Amino acid sequence: MRRVFLSFLGTNNYLACNYQAPGLPTIANVRFVQEATVQWFCRDWSDADRLIIFTTDESHAKNWVDGGHSDEDGQPHDGLGTRLRMLELQPPVEELRVPSGKNEEEILDIFEQMYNVLQPGDILYMDMTHAFRSLPLLALAVINYAKTMKGIRVGTIGYGAMEALGSFNRIKGMDIKERNVPVFDLLPFDQILEWSGAIDRFLSSGDAKGVAKLAHQEITPVLARTQGRDQEAAAVRRLAQCLEDFSRTITFCRGKRITETASALRTAIANAVDQETVRPLRPLLEQLQVSTEQFNGERVNDGIAASRWCLEHNLIQQGFTILEETLFTWILTRATELSPDKELNRTLVNQAVAICLHEIPGKEWKKESREHPEIAEALIHWLAPREELLKVMRNLTADRNDINHAGMKEGPLKPDKFTTRLASYLDVCAKFIREDG
């Protein structure tokens, strides 16, 4: 797995400073921030890794080669190329020339060059202190594109904030011992972009994999440092587990586990909603609290809530399946004292619906109903007066079959019809269940 350091070189006559970052040794009296960052991150790298500096024609002439700038006494400064070679690091140092980014074509060229130097699986260390014009924004775009296309990971995004010391003239007048420049790690901003994408995916599709993955990444170091004792981090880890479990339960229509996983998720949200370990999670948790309020721990209600969740998250096929199976459960519990978890009983409900709709005489009943006439008759007696419910169940079953058979039967629905039909069925069924108590 290759490690790559990328940075940009500007044109200014940089002042010698002391660069500082939390938990790292101060790198004193150097003109280029890269002298500090490569010593912090690249000392133990091998010749399989890479140090890449992007320059323009002007920055090459002024700061990469020796003598492009001079001190106040007229003594020429060493260029960054020389300074990096003097560190005698193992990775090869490459200078890559890019255009100055004065128009869209040049910006696209820079994007392509930055992207092309990365290989699948690289771990990227970037310093953006001297990134010019639109490069910081462009760099973030490259990073996220490369994460998707090449599976890279990001170790750090450094920025030396010399402006924190004041104006250039003020810093120039300081003694070198006072020129302590903080180097910030901008990685959290890249992580915010990742969180935004993962949260958007979850809110739009109900897919929790991205959120759970990021939550695990954020809290694993905390739990390692505290040997698993950090309560806030543990709460986030539990939340990630519950999100994944609930998401899989809905995606794969595990009806018997809906109440269990929804209840566990609600508890996990309540325990984690005020956490600060993963701050981007907080808006999601607040929104999740609202969206999971409809799950109250009662099986039929939670089945309806799950189907509505599917509708809201564009899981339409799952929504049809969960709604129909929830209706079978509800009918069995209202019309009989039979277990809704027994396959035979659910088959009898399906047959009873058909008998009522088509007025099928007893001698033409299917095998299961003929063998259990007392159950079939109890179901028919309960269903017969509920004509609207029978029509919904007929149409719901037909639409579910249409989806499950990939529209290969005669008269398939157009794709845009399923969403509106599921919404309509949900409204009718929720009304029946509410009125029936």
JSON list of C-alpha atoms in Angstrom, two decimals, residues 115-341:
[
{"chain": "A", "resi": 115, "resn": "TYR", "atom": "CA", "xyz": [-5.83, 12.51, -10.10]},
{"chain": "A", "resi": 116, "resn": "ASN", "atom": "CA", "xyz": [-3.44, 10.66, -12.40]},
{"chain": "A", "resi": 117, "resn": "VAL", "atom": "CA", "xyz": [-0.55, 10.61, -9.92]},
{"chain": "A", "resi": 118, "resn": "LEU", "atom": "CA", "xyz": [-2.69, 8.62, -7.48]},
{"chain": "A", "resi": 119, "resn": "GLN", "atom": "CA", "xyz": [-2.86, 4.85, -7.67]},
{"chain": "A", "resi": 120, "resn": "PRO", "atom": "CA", "xyz": [-5.56, 2.51, -6.32]},
{"chain": "A", "resi": 121, "resn": "GLY", "atom": "CA", "xyz": [-5.27, 2.07, -2.57]},
{"chain": "A", "resi": 122, "resn": "ASP", "atom": "CA", "xyz": [-2.87, 5.00, -1.98]},
{"chain": "A", "resi": 123, "resn": "ILE", "atom": "CA", "xyz": [-2.77, 6.68, 1.41]},
{"chain": "A", "resi": 124, "resn": "LEU", "atom": "CA", "xyz": [-2.63, 10.40, 0.73]},
{"chain": "A", "resi": 125, "resn": "TYR", "atom": "CA", "xyz": [-0.86, 13.03, 2.82]},
{"chain": "A", "resi": 126, "resn": "MET", "atom": "CA", "xyz": [-1.45, 16.52, 1.48]},
{"chain": "A", "resi": 127, "resn": "ASP", "atom": "CA", "xyz": [-0.22, 19.98, 2.36]},
{"chain": "A", "resi": 128, "resn": "MET", "atom": "CA", "xyz": [-2.31, 22.83, 0.95]},
{"chain": "A", "resi": 129, "resn": "THR", "atom": "CA", "xyz": [-0.54, 25.78, 2.59]},
{"chain": "A", "resi": 130, "resn": "HIS", "atom": "CA", "xyz": [0.62, 27.29, -0.70]},
{"chain": "A", "resi": 131, "resn": "ALA", "atom": "CA", "xyz": [-2.18, 26.06, -2.93]},
{"chain": "A", "resi": 132, "resn": "PHE", "atom": "CA", "xyz": [-2.99, 28.94, -5.23]},
{"chain": "A", "resi": 133, "resn": "ARG", "atom": "CA", "xyz": [-6.32, 30.31, -6.47]},
{"chain": "A", "resi": 134, "resn": "SER", "atom": "CA", "xyz": [-8.94, 27.57, -6.69]},
{"chain": "A", "resi": 135, "resn": "LEU", "atom": "CA", "xyz": [-6.57, 24.71, -5.83]},
{"chain": "A", "resi": 136, "resn": "PRO", "atom": "CA", "xyz": [-7.85, 24.01, -2.29]},
{"chain": "A", "resi": 137, "resn": "LEU", "atom": "CA", "xyz": [-11.35, 23.42, -3.65]},
{"chain": "A", "resi": 138, "resn": "LEU", "atom": "CA", "xyz": [-9.95, 21.48, -6.57]},
{"chain": "A", "resi": 139, "resn": "ALA", "atom": "CA", "xyz": [-7.85, 19.32, -4.25]},
{"chain": "A", "resi": 140, "resn": "LEU", "atom": "CA", "xyz": [-10.88, 18.34, -2.19]},
{"chain": "A", "resi": 141, "resn": "ALA", "atom": "CA", "xyz": [-12.71, 17.43, -5.39]},
{"chain": "A", "resi": 142, "resn": "VAL", "atom": "CA", "xyz": [-9.78, 15.25, -6.50]},
{"chain": "A", "resi": 143, "resn": "ILE", "atom": "CA", "xyz": [-9.60, 13.57, -3.09]},
{"chain": "A", "resi": 144, "resn": "ASN", "atom": "CA", "xyz": [-13.25, 12.62, -3.06]},
{"chain": "A", "resi": 145, "resn": "TYR", "atom": "CA", "xyz": [-13.23, 11.54, -6.69]},
{"chain": "A", "resi": 146, "resn": "ALA", "atom": "CA", "xyz": [-10.17, 9.37, -6.07]},
{"chain": "A", "resi": 147, "resn": "LYS", "atom": "CA", "xyz": [-11.78, 7.84, -2.98]},
{"chain": "A", "resi": 148, "resn": "THR", "atom": "CA", "xyz": [-14.61, 6.63, -5.18]},
{"chain": "A", "resi": 149, "resn": "MET", "atom": "CA", "xyz": [-12.64, 5.68, -8.29]},
{"chain": "A", "resi": 150, "resn": "LYS", "atom": "CA", "xyz": [-9.39, 4.43, -6.77]},
{"chain": "A", "resi": 151, "resn": "GLY", "atom": "CA", "xyz": [-10.24, 3.62, -3.17]},
{"chain": "A", "resi": 152, "resn": "ILE", "atom": "CA", "xyz": [-7.60, 5.94, -1.73]},
{"chain": "A", "resi": 153, "resn": "ARG", "atom": "CA", "xyz": [-7.51, 6.94, 1.93]},
{"chain": "A", "resi": 154, "resn": "VAL", "atom": "CA", "xyz": [-6.46, 10.28, 3.39]},
{"chain": "A", "resi": 155, "resn": "GLY", "atom": "CA", "xyz": [-3.95, 10.48, 6.23]},
{"chain": "A", "resi": 156, "resn": "THR", "atom": "CA", "xyz": [-3.80, 14.24, 6.69]},
{"chain": "A", "resi": 157, "resn": "ILE", "atom": "CA", "xyz": [-4.51, 17.55, 4.96]},
{"chain": "A", "resi": 158, "resn": "GLY", "atom": "CA", "xyz": [-2.12, 20.13, 6.36]},
{"chain": "A", "resi": 159, "resn": "TYR", "atom": "CA", "xyz": [-2.36, 23.91, 6.30]},
{"chain": "A", "resi": 160, "resn": "GLY", "atom": "CA", "xyz": [0.29, 26.19, 7.79]},
{"chain": "A", "resi": 161, "resn": "ALA", "atom": "CA", "xyz": [-1.60, 29.23, 9.11]},
{"chain": "A", "resi": 162, "resn": "MET", "atom": "CA", "xyz": [1.06, 31.91, 9.05]},
{"chain": "A", "resi": 163, "resn": "GLU", "atom": "CA", "xyz": [-1.67, 34.56, 9.02]},
{"chain": "A", "resi": 164, "resn": "ALA", "atom": "CA", "xyz": [-2.43, 33.55, 12.61]},
{"chain": "A", "resi": 165, "resn": "LEU", "atom": "CA", "xyz": [0.70, 35.51, 13.60]},
{"chain": "A", "resi": 166, "resn": "GLY", "atom": "CA", "xyz": [-0.43, 38.72, 11.90]},
{"chain": "A", "resi": 167, "resn": "SER", "atom": "CA", "xyz": [0.59, 40.64, 8.81]},
{"chain": "A", "resi": 168, "resn": "PHE", "atom": "CA", "xyz": [3.66, 39.81, 6.73]},
{"chain": "A", "resi": 169, "resn": "ASN", "atom": "CA", "xyz": [5.48, 42.95, 7.91]},
{"chain": "A", "resi": 170, "resn": "ARG", "atom": "CA", "xyz": [4.69, 42.18, 11.54]},
{"chain": "A", "resi": 171, "resn": "ILE", "atom": "CA", "xyz": [5.97, 38.61, 11.19]},
{"chain": "A", "resi": 172, "resn": "LYS", "atom": "CA", "xyz": [9.06, 39.84, 9.37]},
{"chain": "A", "resi": 173, "resn": "GLY", "atom": "CA", "xyz": [9.87, 42.04, 12.35]},
{"chain": "A", "resi": 174, "resn": "MET", "atom": "CA", "xyz": [9.61, 39.17, 14.82]},
{"chain": "A", "resi": 175, "resn": "ASP", "atom": "CA", "xyz": [12.55, 37.34, 16.23]},
{"chain": "A", "resi": 176, "resn": "ILE", "atom": "CA", "xyz": [12.77, 33.85, 14.73]},
{"chain": "A", "resi": 177, "resn": "LYS", "atom": "CA", "xyz": [11.98, 32.36, 18.14]},
{"chain": "A", "resi": 178, "resn": "GLU", "atom": "CA", "xyz": [8.55, 34.03, 18.00]},
{"chain": "A", "resi": 179, "resn": "ARG", "atom": "CA", "xyz": [7.61, 32.91, 14.51]},
{"chain": "A", "resi": 180, "resn": "ASN", "atom": "CA", "xyz": [5.70, 29.84, 15.63]},
{"chain": "A", "resi": 181, "resn": "VAL", "atom": "CA", "xyz": [3.27, 28.95, 12.86]},
{"chain": "A", "resi": 182, "resn": "PRO", "atom": "CA", "xyz": [0.47, 26.48, 13.71]},
{"chain": "A", "resi": 183, "resn": "VAL", "atom": "CA", "xyz": [-0.17, 23.77, 11.14]},
{"chain": "A", "resi": 184, "resn": "PHE", "atom": "CA", "xyz": [-3.81, 22.74, 11.13]},
{"chain": "A", "resi": 185, "resn": "ASP", "atom": "CA", "xyz": [-5.08, 19.39, 9.97]},
{"chain": "A", "resi": 186, "resn": "LEU", "atom": "CA", "xyz": [-8.02, 20.06, 7.64]},
{"chain": "A", "resi": 187, "resn": "LEU", "atom": "CA", "xyz": [-8.94, 16.38, 7.48]},
{"chain": "A", "resi": 188, "resn": "PRO", "atom": "CA", "xyz": [-12.17, 17.03, 9.44]},
{"chain": "A", "resi": 189, "resn": "PHE", "atom": "CA", "xyz": [-13.45, 19.13, 6.52]},
{"chain": "A", "resi": 190, "resn": "ASP", "atom": "CA", "xyz": [-12.86, 16.25, 4.15]},
{"chain": "A", "resi": 191, "resn": "GLN", "atom": "CA", "xyz": [-14.63, 14.00, 6.64]},
{"chain": "A", "resi": 192, "resn": "ILE", "atom": "CA", "xyz": [-17.59, 16.40, 6.68]},
{"chain": "A", "resi": 193, "resn": "LEU", "atom": "CA", "xyz": [-17.92, 15.84, 2.93]},
{"chain": "A", "resi": 194, "resn": "GLU", "atom": "CA", "xyz": [-17.89, 12.10, 3.55]},
{"chain": "A", "resi": 195, "resn": "TRP", "atom": "CA", "xyz": [-20.48, 12.43, 6.29]},
{"chain": "A", "resi": 196, "resn": "SER", "atom": "CA", "xyz": [-22.64, 14.57, 4.03]},
{"chain": "A", "resi": 197, "resn": "GLY", "atom": "CA", "xyz": [-22.61, 11.90, 1.33]},
{"chain": "A", "resi": 198, "resn": "ALA", "atom": "CA", "xyz": [-23.24, 9.05, 3.77]},
{"chain": "A", "resi": 199, "resn": "ILE", "atom": "CA", "xyz": [-26.05, 10.88, 5.55]},
{"chain": "A", "resi": 200, "resn": "ASP", "atom": "CA", "xyz": [-27.65, 11.86, 2.24]},
{"chain": "A", "resi": 201, "resn": "ARG", "atom": "CA", "xyz": [-27.52, 8.22, 1.13]},
{"chain": "A", "resi": 202, "resn": "PHE", "atom": "CA", "xyz": [-29.13, 7.07, 4.35]},
{"chain": "A", "resi": 203, "resn": "LEU", "atom": "CA", "xyz": [-31.86, 9.71, 4.33]},
{"chain": "A", "resi": 204, "resn": "SER", "atom": "CA", "xyz": [-32.69, 9.08, 0.69]},
{"chain": "A", "resi": 205, "resn": "SER", "atom": "CA", "xyz": [-32.34, 5.30, 0.52]},
{"chain": "A", "resi": 206, "resn": "GLY", "atom": "CA", "xyz": [-32.22, 4.00, 4.08]},
{"chain": "A", "resi": 207, "resn": "ASP", "atom": "CA", "xyz": [-28.77, 2.49, 3.40]},
{"chain": "A", "resi": 208, "resn": "ALA", "atom": "CA", "xyz": [-26.78, 2.84, 6.63]},
{"chain": "A", "resi": 209, "resn": "LYS", "atom": "CA", "xyz": [-23.52, 1.24, 5.49]},
{"chain": "A", "resi": 210, "resn": "GLY", "atom": "CA", "xyz": [-21.77, 4.55, 4.85]},
{"chain": "A", "resi": 211, "resn": "VAL", "atom": "CA", "xyz": [-22.86, 6.13, 8.12]},
{"chain": "A", "resi": 212, "resn": "ALA", "atom": "CA", "xyz": [-21.94, 3.03, 10.09]},
{"chain": "A", "resi": 213, "resn": "LYS", "atom": "CA", "xyz": [-18.54, 2.77, 8.41]},
{"chain": "A", "resi": 214, "resn": "LEU", "atom": "CA", "xyz": [-17.69, 6.39, 9.19]},
{"chain": "A", "resi": 215, "resn": "ALA", "atom": "CA", "xyz": [-18.92, 6.06, 12.77]},
{"chain": "A", "resi": 216, "resn": "HIS", "atom": "CA", "xyz": [-16.73, 3.00, 13.28]},
{"chain": "A", "resi": 217, "resn": "GLN", "atom": "CA", "xyz": [-13.73, 4.81, 11.78]},
{"chain": "A", "resi": 218, "resn": "GLU", "atom": "CA", "xyz": [-14.20, 7.80, 14.06]},
{"chain": "A", "resi": 219, "resn": "ILE", "atom": "CA", "xyz": [-14.63, 5.92, 17.32]},
{"chain": "A", "resi": 220, "resn": "THR", "atom": "CA", "xyz": [-12.22, 3.02, 16.92]},
{"chain": "A", "resi": 221, "resn": "PRO", "atom": "CA", "xyz": [-9.18, 5.15, 17.93]},
{"chain": "A", "resi": 222, "resn": "VAL", "atom": "CA", "xyz": [-11.09, 6.54, 20.92]},
{"chain": "A", "resi": 223, "resn": "LEU", "atom": "CA", "xyz": [-12.08, 3.08, 22.12]},
{"chain": "A", "resi": 224, "resn": "ALA", "atom": "CA", "xyz": [-8.51, 1.86, 21.60]},
{"chain": "A", "resi": 225, "resn": "ARG", "atom": "CA", "xyz": [-7.09, 4.70, 23.71]},
{"chain": "A", "resi": 226, "resn": "THR", "atom": "CA", "xyz": [-9.61, 4.14, 26.49]},
{"chain": "A", "resi": 227, "resn": "GLN", "atom": "CA", "xyz": [-9.66, 0.34, 26.19]},
{"chain": "A", "resi": 228, "resn": "GLY", "atom": "CA", "xyz": [-13.35, 0.47, 25.38]},
{"chain": "A", "resi": 229, "resn": "ARG", "atom": "CA", "xyz": [-14.30, 2.53, 28.43]},
{"chain": "A", "resi": 230, "resn": "ASP", "atom": "CA", "xyz": [-15.30, 5.76, 26.72]},
{"chain": "A", "resi": 231, "resn": "GLN", "atom": "CA", "xyz": [-19.07, 5.83, 27.18]},
{"chain": "A", "resi": 232, "resn": "GLU", "atom": "CA", "xyz": [-19.77, 8.36, 24.46]},
{"chain": "A", "resi": 233, "resn": "ALA", "atom": "CA", "xyz": [-17.73, 6.51, 21.85]},
{"chain": "A", "resi": 234, "resn": "ALA", "atom": "CA", "xyz": [-19.29, 3.22, 22.93]},
{"chain": "A", "resi": 235, "resn": "ALA", "atom": "CA", "xyz": [-22.74, 4.77, 22.46]},
{"chain": "A", "resi": 236, "resn": "VAL", "atom": "CA", "xyz": [-21.80, 5.82, 18.92]},
{"chain": "A", "resi": 237, "resn": "ARG", "atom": "CA", "xyz": [-20.50, 2.35, 18.16]},
{"chain": "A", "resi": 238, "resn": "ARG", "atom": "CA", "xyz": [-23.73, 0.82, 19.43]},
{"chain": "A", "resi": 239, "resn": "LEU", "atom": "CA", "xyz": [-25.67, 3.29, 17.31]},
{"chain": "A", "resi": 240, "resn": "ALA", "atom": "CA", "xyz": [-23.69, 2.28, 14.21]},
{"chain": "A", "resi": 241, "resn": "GLN", "atom": "CA", "xyz": [-24.46, -1.37, 14.91]},
{"chain": "A", "resi": 242, "resn": "CYS", "atom": "CA", "xyz": [-28.16, -0.65, 15.37]},
{"chain": "A", "resi": 243, "resn": "LEU", "atom": "CA", "xyz": [-28.33, 1.44, 12.19]},
{"chain": "A", "resi": 244, "resn": "GLU", "atom": "CA", "xyz": [-26.81, -1.39, 10.19]},
{"chain": "A", "resi": 245, "resn": "ASP", "atom": "CA", "xyz": [-29.08, -3.97, 11.81]},
{"chain": "A", "resi": 246, "resn": "PHE", "atom": "CA", "xyz": [-32.22, -1.92, 11.21]},
{"chain": "A", "resi": 247, "resn": "SER", "atom": "CA", "xyz": [-31.19, -1.11, 7.64]},
{"chain": "A", "resi": 248, "resn": "ARG", "atom": "CA", "xyz": [-30.59, -4.77, 6.82]},
{"chain": "A", "resi": 249, "resn": "THR", "atom": "CA", "xyz": [-33.84, -5.78, 8.51]},
{"chain": "A", "resi": 250, "resn": "ILE", "atom": "CA", "xyz": [-35.81, -3.44, 6.27]},
{"chain": "A", "resi": 251, "resn": "THR", "atom": "CA", "xyz": [-33.81, -4.09, 3.11]},
{"chain": "A", "resi": 252, "resn": "PHE", "atom": "CA", "xyz": [-34.24, -7.85, 3.38]},
{"chain": "A", "resi": 253, "resn": "CYS", "atom": "CA", "xyz": [-37.81, -7.69, 4.74]},
{"chain": "A", "resi": 254, "resn": "ARG", "atom": "CA", "xyz": [-37.16, -9.49, 8.02]},
{"chain": "A", "resi": 255, "resn": "GLY", "atom": "CA", "xyz": [-40.65, -8.82, 9.36]},
{"chain": "A", "resi": 256, "resn": "LYS", "atom": "CA", "xyz": [-40.25, -10.64, 12.66]},
{"chain": "A", "resi": 257, "resn": "ARG", "atom": "CA", "xyz": [-37.25, -8.47, 13.56]},
{"chain": "A", "resi": 258, "resn": "ILE", "atom": "CA", "xyz": [-38.70, -5.05, 12.71]},
{"chain": "A", "resi": 259, "resn": "THR", "atom": "CA", "xyz": [-39.95, -4.28, 16.22]},
{"chain": "A", "resi": 260, "resn": "GLU", "atom": "CA", "xyz": [-36.79, -5.59, 17.85]},
{"chain": "A", "resi": 261, "resn": "THR", "atom": "CA", "xyz": [-34.38, -3.66, 15.64]},
{"chain": "A", "resi": 262, "resn": "ALA", "atom": "CA", "xyz": [-36.47, -0.48, 15.61]},
{"chain": "A", "resi": 263, "resn": "SER", "atom": "CA", "xyz": [-36.67, -0.49, 19.41]},
{"chain": "A", "resi": 264, "resn": "ALA", "atom": "CA", "xyz": [-32.93, -1.04, 19.72]},
{"chain": "A", "resi": 265, "resn": "LEU", "atom": "CA", "xyz": [-32.29, 1.78, 17.25]},
{"chain": "A", "resi": 266, "resn": "ARG", "atom": "CA", "xyz": [-34.51, 4.21, 19.15]},
{"chain": "A", "resi": 267, "resn": "THR", "atom": "CA", "xyz": [-32.68, 3.42, 22.39]},
{"chain": "A", "resi": 268, "resn": "ALA", "atom": "CA", "xyz": [-29.30, 3.80, 20.70]},
{"chain": "A", "resi": 269, "resn": "ILE", "atom": "CA", "xyz": [-30.31, 7.18, 19.26]},
{"chain": "A", "resi": 270, "resn": "ALA", "atom": "CA", "xyz": [-31.47, 8.41, 22.65]},
{"chain": "A", "resi": 271, "resn": "ASN", "atom": "CA", "xyz": [-28.16, 7.37, 24.21]},
{"chain": "A", "resi": 272, "resn": "ALA", "atom": "CA", "xyz": [-26.04, 8.99, 21.51]},
{"chain": "A", "resi": 273, "resn": "VAL", "atom": "CA", "xyz": [-27.98, 12.09, 20.44]},
{"chain": "A", "resi": 274, "resn": "ASP", "atom": "CA", "xyz": [-26.01, 14.48, 22.66]},
{"chain": "A", "resi": 275, "resn": "GLN", "atom": "CA", "xyz": [-22.59, 13.01, 21.86]},
{"chain": "A", "resi": 276, "resn": "GLU", "atom": "CA", "xyz": [-19.71, 15.16, 20.63]},
{"chain": "A", "resi": 277, "resn": "THR", "atom": "CA", "xyz": [-17.41, 12.37, 19.42]},
{"chain": "A", "resi": 278, "resn": "VAL", "atom": "CA", "xyz": [-18.86, 12.48, 15.90]},
{"chain": "A", "resi": 279, "resn": "ARG", "atom": "CA", "xyz": [-20.38, 15.94, 15.65]},
{"chain": "A", "resi": 280, "resn": "PRO", "atom": "CA", "xyz": [-21.70, 15.56, 12.06]},
{"chain": "A", "resi": 281, "resn": "LEU", "atom": "CA", "xyz": [-23.91, 12.76, 13.39]},
{"chain": "A", "resi": 282, "resn": "ARG", "atom": "CA", "xyz": [-25.99, 15.09, 15.56]},
{"chain": "A", "resi": 283, "resn": "PRO", "atom": "CA", "xyz": [-28.30, 16.52, 12.87]},
{"chain": "A", "resi": 284, "resn": "LEU", "atom": "CA", "xyz": [-28.84, 13.00, 11.56]},
{"chain": "A", "resi": 285, "resn": "LEU", "atom": "CA", "xyz": [-29.67, 11.72, 15.03]},
{"chain": "A", "resi": 286, "resn": "GLU", "atom": "CA", "xyz": [-32.15, 14.50, 15.63]},
{"chain": "A", "resi": 287, "resn": "GLN", "atom": "CA", "xyz": [-33.84, 13.72, 12.32]},
{"chain": "A", "resi": 288, "resn": "LEU", "atom": "CA", "xyz": [-33.75, 10.00, 13.06]},
{"chain": "A", "resi": 289, "resn": "GLN", "atom": "CA", "xyz": [-35.42, 10.56, 16.41]},
{"chain": "A", "resi": 290, "resn": "VAL", "atom": "CA", "xyz": [-38.37, 12.14, 14.64]},
{"chain": "A", "resi": 291, "resn": "SER", "atom": "CA", "xyz": [-38.56, 9.51, 11.88]},
{"chain": "A", "resi": 292, "resn": "THR", "atom": "CA", "xyz": [-38.42, 6.57, 14.31]},
{"chain": "A", "resi": 293, "resn": "GLU", "atom": "CA", "xyz": [-41.11, 7.90, 16.64]},
{"chain": "A", "resi": 294, "resn": "GLN", "atom": "CA", "xyz": [-43.68, 6.02, 14.57]},
{"chain": "A", "resi": 295, "resn": "PHE", "atom": "CA", "xyz": [-42.24, 2.70, 15.81]},
{"chain": "A", "resi": 296, "resn": "ASN", "atom": "CA", "xyz": [-43.95, 2.03, 19.15]},
{"chain": "A", "resi": 297, "resn": "GLY", "atom": "CA", "xyz": [-43.04, -1.60, 19.86]},
{"chain": "A", "resi": 298, "resn": "GLU", "atom": "CA", "xyz": [-46.34, -3.10, 18.69]},
{"chain": "A", "resi": 299, "resn": "ARG", "atom": "CA", "xyz": [-45.84, -5.55, 15.84]},
{"chain": "A", "resi": 300, "resn": "VAL", "atom": "CA", "xyz": [-48.63, -4.50, 13.48]},
{"chain": "A", "resi": 301, "resn": "ASN", "atom": "CA", "xyz": [-48.04, -0.79, 14.02]},
{"chain": "A", "resi": 302, "resn": "ASP", "atom": "CA", "xyz": [-44.32, -1.27, 13.46]},
{"chain": "A", "resi": 303, "resn": "GLY", "atom": "CA", "xyz": [-45.01, -3.17, 10.25]},
{"chain": "A", "resi": 304, "resn": "ILE", "atom": "CA", "xyz": [-47.03, -0.23, 8.94]},
{"chain": "A", "resi": 305, "resn": "ALA", "atom": "CA", "xyz": [-44.30, 2.16, 10.11]},
{"chain": "A", "resi": 306, "resn": "ALA", "atom": "CA", "xyz": [-41.67, 0.05, 8.34]},
{"chain": "A", "resi": 307, "resn": "SER", "atom": "CA", "xyz": [-43.64, 0.05, 5.12]},
{"chain": "A", "resi": 308, "resn": "ARG", "atom": "CA", "xyz": [-44.00, 3.82, 5.34]},
{"chain": "A", "resi": 309, "resn": "TRP", "atom": "CA", "xyz": [-40.27, 4.06, 6.02]},
{"chain": "A", "resi": 310, "resn": "CYS", "atom": "CA", "xyz": [-39.71, 2.10, 2.81]},
{"chain": "A", "resi": 311, "resn": "LEU", "atom": "CA", "xyz": [-41.96, 4.49, 0.91]},
{"chain": "A", "resi": 312, "resn": "GLU", "atom": "CA", "xyz": [-40.04, 7.50, 2.23]},
{"chain": "A", "resi": 313, "resn": "HIS", "atom": "CA", "xyz": [-36.67, 5.92, 1.41]},
{"chain": "A", "resi": 314, "resn": "ASN", "atom": "CA", "xyz": [-37.55, 4.66, -2.07]},
{"chain": "A", "resi": 315, "resn": "LEU", "atom": "CA", "xyz": [-37.52, 0.99, -1.01]},
{"chain": "A", "resi": 316, "resn": "ILE", "atom": "CA", "xyz": [-40.74, 0.37, -2.87]},
{"chain": "A", "resi": 317, "resn": "GLN", "atom": "CA", "xyz": [-40.48, -3.39, -3.38]},
{"chain": "A", "resi": 318, "resn": "GLN", "atom": "CA", "xyz": [-39.72, -3.87, 0.30]},
{"chain": "A", "resi": 319, "resn": "GLY", "atom": "CA", "xyz": [-42.63, -1.58, 1.17]},
{"chain": "A", "resi": 320, "resn": "PHE", "atom": "CA", "xyz": [-45.12, -3.74, -0.73]},
{"chain": "A", "resi": 321, "resn": "THR", "atom": "CA", "xyz": [-43.80, -6.94, 0.81]},
{"chain": "A", "resi": 322, "resn": "ILE", "atom": "CA", "xyz": [-43.78, -5.66, 4.40]},
{"chain": "A", "resi": 323, "resn": "LEU", "atom": "CA", "xyz": [-47.23, -4.09, 4.06]},
{"chain": "A", "resi": 324, "resn": "GLU", "atom": "CA", "xyz": [-48.85, -7.27, 2.73]},
{"chain": "A", "resi": 325, "resn": "GLU", "atom": "CA", "xyz": [-47.24, -9.47, 5.35]},
{"chain": "A", "resi": 326, "resn": "THR", "atom": "CA", "xyz": [-48.21, -7.00, 8.07]},
{"chain": "A", "resi": 327, "resn": "LEU", "atom": "CA", "xyz": [-51.83, -7.21, 6.92]},
{"chain": "A", "resi": 328, "resn": "PHE", "atom": "CA", "xyz": [-51.70, -11.00, 7.17]},
{"chain": "A", "resi": 329, "resn": "THR", "atom": "CA", "xyz": [-50.44, -10.66, 10.74]},
{"chain": "A", "resi": 330, "resn": "TRP", "atom": "CA", "xyz": [-53.13, -8.13, 11.64]},
{"chain": "A", "resi": 331, "resn": "ILE", "atom": "CA", "xyz": [-55.97, -10.19, 10.16]},
{"chain": "A", "resi": 332, "resn": "LEU", "atom": "CA", "xyz": [-54.86, -13.33, 11.98]},
{"chain": "A", "resi": 333, "resn": "THR", "atom": "CA", "xyz": [-54.65, -11.53, 15.32]},
{"chain": "A", "resi": 334, "resn": "ARG", "atom": "CA", "xyz": [-58.07, -9.88, 14.86]},
{"chain": "A", "resi": 335, "resn": "ALA", "atom": "CA", "xyz": [-60.04, -12.74, 13.30]},
{"chain": "A", "resi": 336, "resn": "THR", "atom": "CA", "xyz": [-58.48, -15.69, 15.11]},
{"chain": "A", "resi": 337, "resn": "GLU", "atom": "CA", "xyz": [-56.23, -16.61, 18.00]},
{"chain": "A", "resi": 338, "resn": "LEU", "atom": "CA", "xyz": [-53.77, -18.33, 15.70]},
{"chain": "A", "resi": 339, "resn": "SER", "atom": "CA", "xyz": [-50.05, -17.61, 15.52]},
{"chain": "A", "resi": 340, "resn": "PRO", "atom": "CA", "xyz": [-49.20, -15.21, 12.69]},
{"chain": "A", "resi": 341, "resn": "ASP", "atom": "CA", "xyz": [-45.76, -16.83, 12.45]}
]
